[in-house]
Tab-separated table of C-alpha atoms in Angstrom:
chain	number	residue	atom	x	y	z
T	1	UNK	CA	1.523	-21.491	11.164
T	2	UNK	CA	4.156	-21.146	8.454
T	3	UNK	CA	3.110	-19.031	5.460
T	4	UNK	CA	4.762	-18.579	2.072
T	5	UNK	CA	5.502	-15.329	0.217
T	6	UNK	CA	3.523	-16.602	-2.773
T	7	UNK	CA	0.456	-16.199	-0.570
T	8	UNK	CA	1.363	-12.589	0.190
T	9	UNK	CA	0.243	-9.630	-1.909
T	10	UNK	CA	1.179	-5.967	-1.868
T	11	UNK	CA	-1.891	-3.714	-1.855
T	12	UNK	CA	-1.194	-0.207	-3.131
T	13	UNK	CA	-4.018	1.751	-1.533
T	14	UNK	CA	-3.737	5.298	-2.821
T	15	UNK	CA	-5.348	8.038	-4.818
T	16	UNK	CA	-4.326	8.133	-8.447
T	17	UNK	CA	-2.177	11.198	-9.268
T	18	UNK	CA	-5.098	13.189	-10.719
T	19	UNK	CA	-7.193	12.745	-7.579
T	20	UNK	CA	-4.176	13.514	-5.401
T	21	UNK	CA	-3.702	16.824	-7.250
T	22	UNK	CA	-7.316	17.787	-6.546
T	23	UNK	CA	-6.889	17.042	-2.828
T	24	UNK	CA	-3.843	19.293	-2.327
T	25	UNK	CA	-3.492	23.067	-2.191
T	26	UNK	CA	-0.115	23.339	-3.933
T	27	UNK	CA	0.445	24.648	-7.435
T	28	UNK	CA	-1.212	22.212	-9.812
T	29	UNK	CA	1.744	21.568	-12.121
T	30	UNK	CA	4.191	20.996	-9.272
T	31	UNK	CA	1.672	18.913	-7.377
T	32	UNK	CA	0.960	16.672	-10.377
T	33	UNK	CA	4.684	16.034	-10.923
T	34	UNK	CA	5.095	15.206	-7.241
T	35	UNK	CA	1.986	13.006	-7.047
T	36	UNK	CA	2.897	11.203	-10.258
T	37	UNK	CA	6.468	10.605	-9.086
T	38	UNK	CA	5.316	9.211	-5.740
T	39	UNK	CA	2.748	6.989	-7.483
T	40	UNK	CA	5.361	5.598	-9.870
T	41	UNK	CA	7.767	5.038	-6.978
T	42	UNK	CA	5.190	2.996	-5.038
T	43	UNK	CA	4.435	0.861	-8.096
T	44	UNK	CA	8.139	0.322	-8.839
T	45	UNK	CA	9.015	-0.644	-5.263
T	46	UNK	CA	6.052	-3.019	-5.050
T	47	UNK	CA	7.023	-4.678	-8.341
T	48	UNK	CA	10.654	-5.007	-7.208
T	49	UNK	CA	9.511	-6.924	-4.127
T	50	UNK	CA	8.695	-9.894	-6.346
T	51	UNK	CA	5.286	-10.236	-4.689
T	52	UNK	CA	1.937	-9.931	-6.486
T	53	UNK	CA	0.696	-6.323	-6.600
T	54	UNK	CA	-2.909	-5.171	-6.301
T	55	UNK	CA	-3.662	-1.555	-7.248
T	56	UNK	CA	-6.596	-0.088	-5.365
T	57	UNK	CA	-7.102	3.488	-6.503
T	58	UNK	CA	-9.786	6.056	-5.796
T	59	UNK	CA	-12.150	4.615	-8.405
T	60	UNK	CA	-12.228	1.288	-6.534
T	61	UNK	CA	-12.462	2.630	-2.990
T	62	UNK	CA	-15.832	2.249	-1.265
T	63	UNK	CA	-16.904	3.773	2.036
T	64	UNK	CA	-17.326	7.173	3.683
T	65	UNK	CA	-14.099	7.089	5.740
T	66	UNK	CA	-10.466	6.198	5.138
T	67	UNK	CA	-10.693	3.322	7.617
T	68	UNK	CA	-13.717	1.767	5.941
T	69	UNK	CA	-12.199	2.168	2.465
T	70	UNK	CA	-8.967	0.505	3.611
T	71	UNK	CA	-10.867	-2.287	5.369
T	72	UNK	CA	-12.840	-2.985	2.176
T	73	UNK	CA	-9.674	-2.998	0.041
T	74	UNK	CA	-7.951	-5.421	2.407
T	75	UNK	CA	-10.991	-7.697	2.418
T	76	UNK	CA	-11.057	-7.736	-1.389
T	77	UNK	CA	-7.384	-8.764	-1.405
T	78	UNK	CA	-8.025	-11.573	1.079
T	79	UNK	CA	-11.052	-12.623	-0.996
T	80	UNK	CA	-8.654	-13.189	-3.908
T	81	UNK	CA	-7.089	-15.989	-1.867
T	82	UNK	CA	-4.049	-14.282	-0.358
T	83	UNK	CA	-3.211	-15.323	3.195
T	84	UNK	CA	-1.214	-12.146	3.853
T	85	UNK	CA	-1.674	-8.612	2.563
T	86	UNK	CA	0.764	-5.722	2.952
T	87	UNK	CA	-0.918	-2.355	2.383
T	88	UNK	CA	1.118	0.669	1.347
T	89	UNK	CA	0.246	4.133	0.120
T	90	UNK	CA	2.028	6.319	-2.369
T	91	UNK	CA	3.296	8.877	0.135
T	92	UNK	CA	6.535	7.295	1.348
T	93	UNK	CA	9.475	8.029	-0.967
T	94	UNK	CA	11.852	6.283	1.462
T	95	UNK	CA	10.058	2.940	0.995
T	96	UNK	CA	12.262	0.245	-0.554
T	97	UNK	CA	11.457	-3.246	-1.779
T	98	UNK	CA	13.478	-4.793	1.060
T	99	UNK	CA	10.995	-3.242	3.527
T	100	UNK	CA	8.206	-5.153	1.781
T	101	UNK	CA	10.143	-8.410	1.700
T	102	UNK	CA	10.980	-8.034	5.402
T	103	UNK	CA	7.306	-7.416	6.221
T	104	UNK	CA	6.350	-10.507	4.189
T	105	UNK	CA	8.889	-12.594	6.104
T	106	UNK	CA	7.597	-11.272	9.435
T	107	UNK	CA	4.041	-12.239	8.457
T	108	UNK	CA	5.203	-15.853	8.471
T	109	UNK	CA	5.248	-15.616	12.276
T	110	UNK	CA	3.036	-12.622	13.160
T	111	UNK	CA	-0.568	-11.751	12.335
T	112	UNK	CA	0.086	-7.996	12.156
T	113	UNK	CA	3.166	-6.097	10.997
T	114	UNK	CA	3.483	-2.312	10.963
T	115	UNK	CA	6.125	0.056	9.702
T	116	UNK	CA	5.816	3.129	11.940
T	117	UNK	CA	6.386	6.591	10.500
T	118	UNK	CA	7.521	9.779	12.208
T	119	UNK	CA	3.982	11.272	12.222
T	120	UNK	CA	2.566	8.562	14.472
T	121	UNK	CA	1.068	6.531	11.629
T	122	UNK	CA	2.440	3.693	9.545
T	123	UNK	CA	4.026	3.529	6.104
T	124	UNK	CA	2.942	-0.088	5.712
T	125	UNK	CA	0.460	-2.394	7.363
T	126	UNK	CA	0.719	-6.149	6.970
T	127	UNK	CA	-2.075	-8.497	8.004
T	128	UNK	CA	-2.609	-12.251	8.027
């Protein structure tokens, strides 16, 4: 089935900078600058992709585990009528808008797209 980018949304699933600061053990001032910079980077890259952006911060996340919170956020995005959703966090400073556009293009032909990271996880997860 051929899908169009206009039916694809970017879901930024991340803590807001204030909540990120509370979750880390670094010096508060440094940590806030870092968390805020990463948050702004994720928002900028998502906006540069040209795709609709959905922000899903801590205040909106429901569920006792990361997996359940992410599942709920993805479902809410699909409930808005998007056929494809690409979830990203705010912890990948190497992420560029072309990565998001490439994932969107791959979702035209695949139901699942992942961008693997060096820790064994993913820096993006795209679903149809």
